[in-house]
Amino acid sequence: MNCSGCLKQVDYAGYCRKCLKDLFEGKKVEHVLPFNSPYKEDSDLYQERTKKLSISGVQVKYSMRLDDNKLVLTDKGGQYILKPIPVGQFRNLDQAPANEHLTMQLAGQLFKITVPPSAIIHFSDNSPAYLVKRFDVKSDGSKYPQEDFAQIAQATEETHGKNYKYDLSYEEIGLLIKRHIATSAIELEKFFRLVLFNYIFSNGDAHVKNFSAMLTDEGDHVLTPAYDLLCTRIHSPREADMALTLFKDRFSESFDAHGFYTYDDFLEFGKVLGIKETRVVKIIEEFNGKEASIDKLVDASFLGDDIKVIYKNTYKDKMTRMSIRYNK
Ligand SMILES: [Zn+2]
């Protein structure tokens, strides 16, 4: 059996000691909720407890808090976000919780990307949900002020039209990081790593609002931990490789020749962000040689067997692209 949090092997169902500590302050929280998914629950539970449920896109999210060692739905003081299987016309939506959970675990465990603790939790009817601890809530319940990059760029539907979330390039988000974040050298490397991760793991929906900055207790602006990472190819096979273009107004010779981004584009992108070339090369290099560890986590994940195959093939395809060096 595997831990429903970190996916490491354990000899019981549920969460390992480390995940209980990271997720639930060490309290013994069950990996099955004592109520059904919102689609199967007959009572008014969801209506009563979640007056202010937030809906973004097709994804319904619920807010939860820890009450002793039990997770309960709440409309205030939420410490966790619960995402059941979404509804909509995309493919394989029953795999969405496992997909997001796996992708977040890969980012955190293998690619040095800061992510909040996350896990799979099941409803009583056995349907899975993705559970993630909120990184914007302090232990006293107050919140870290934060803004996403659409807010920072002051881009709204009114100013930039309906497509405003997709209206900037990653290069321009990088410029905003330089302009608004004092320790931008560190944050730009974090940003670069995350954009590369999104490309390799086919997260085609990393739009402007999926990057945010927050104010720490020390008064520094930093990028928030990463969120909403998943391999969108599984749900939308024809989707573009990336939600935004790397560069503001140009494509490289390599891109024109191949029709997709390769090593040269990311090398150039890193340099455009102002990261030293040796550092860019090193960060890209860190994505190599991880195939066995990635496959192991994919195999341990909650994805169905056929989807595991697609997940592996999809990232391997991107790794092949990253091995292409047009200018050599
Ligand atoms: Zn664990």
PDB file of C-alpha atoms in Angstrom, residues 32-43 45-47 60 62 73 82-87 97 121-129:
ATOM      1  CA  VAL A  32     -11.953   8.417   4.264  1.00  0.00           C
ATOM      2  CA  LEU A  33     -14.493  11.158   4.973  1.00  0.00           C
ATOM      3  CA  PRO A  34     -17.657  10.196   6.897  1.00  0.00           C
ATOM      4  CA  PHE A  35     -19.934  11.532   4.131  1.00  0.00           C
ATOM      5  CA  ASN A  36     -20.494  11.030   0.420  1.00  0.00           C
ATOM      6  CA  SER A  37     -19.224  13.052  -2.533  1.00  0.00           C
ATOM      7  CA  PRO A  38     -21.375  16.067  -3.474  1.00  0.00           C
ATOM      8  CA  TYR A  39     -22.922  13.976  -6.296  1.00  0.00           C
ATOM      9  CA  LYS A  40     -24.018  11.137  -4.034  1.00  0.00           C
ATOM     10  CA  GLU A  41     -24.827  12.898  -0.767  1.00  0.00           C
ATOM     11  CA  ASP A  42     -28.594  13.014  -0.200  1.00  0.00           C
ATOM     12  CA  SER A  43     -28.642  15.326   2.815  1.00  0.00           C
ATOM     13  CA  LEU A  45     -24.762  18.803   4.171  1.00  0.00           C
ATOM     14  CA  TYR A  46     -23.066  20.706   1.359  1.00  0.00           C
ATOM     15  CA  GLN A  47     -25.747  23.410   1.230  1.00  0.00           C
ATOM     16  CA  VAL A  60     -16.044  23.040  -7.645  1.00  0.00           C
ATOM     17  CA  TYR A  62     -14.978  23.159  -0.889  1.00  0.00           C
ATOM     18  CA  LEU A  73     -16.805  21.277   5.643  1.00  0.00           C
ATOM     19  CA  LEU A  82     -11.146  19.991  -1.191  1.00  0.00           C
ATOM     20  CA  LYS A  83     -11.545  19.362  -4.916  1.00  0.00           C
ATOM     21  CA  PRO A  84     -13.820  16.430  -5.806  1.00  0.00           C
ATOM     22  CA  ILE A  85     -14.068  15.034  -9.343  1.00  0.00           C
ATOM     23  CA  PRO A  86     -15.037  18.041 -11.483  1.00  0.00           C
ATOM     24  CA  VAL A  87     -17.958  18.081 -13.894  1.00  0.00           C
ATOM     25  CA  PRO A  97      -7.907  14.458  -8.328  1.00  0.00           C
ATOM     26  CA  ILE A 121      -8.878  11.667   0.462  1.00  0.00           C
ATOM     27  CA  HIS A 122     -11.874   9.477  -0.294  1.00  0.00           C
ATOM     28  CA  PHE A 123     -15.563  10.060   0.323  1.00  0.00           C
ATOM     29  CA  SER A 124     -17.643   7.293   1.890  1.00  0.00           C
ATOM     30  CA  ASP A 125     -18.892   6.354  -1.596  1.00  0.00           C
ATOM     31  CA  ASN A 126     -15.237   5.672  -2.474  1.00  0.00           C
ATOM     32  CA  SER A 127     -14.896   8.544  -4.927  1.00  0.00           C
ATOM     33  CA  PRO A 128     -11.587  10.433  -4.556  1.00  0.00           C
ATOM     34  CA  ALA A 129     -10.898  14.101  -3.943  1.00  0.00           C
TER      35      ALA A 129
END
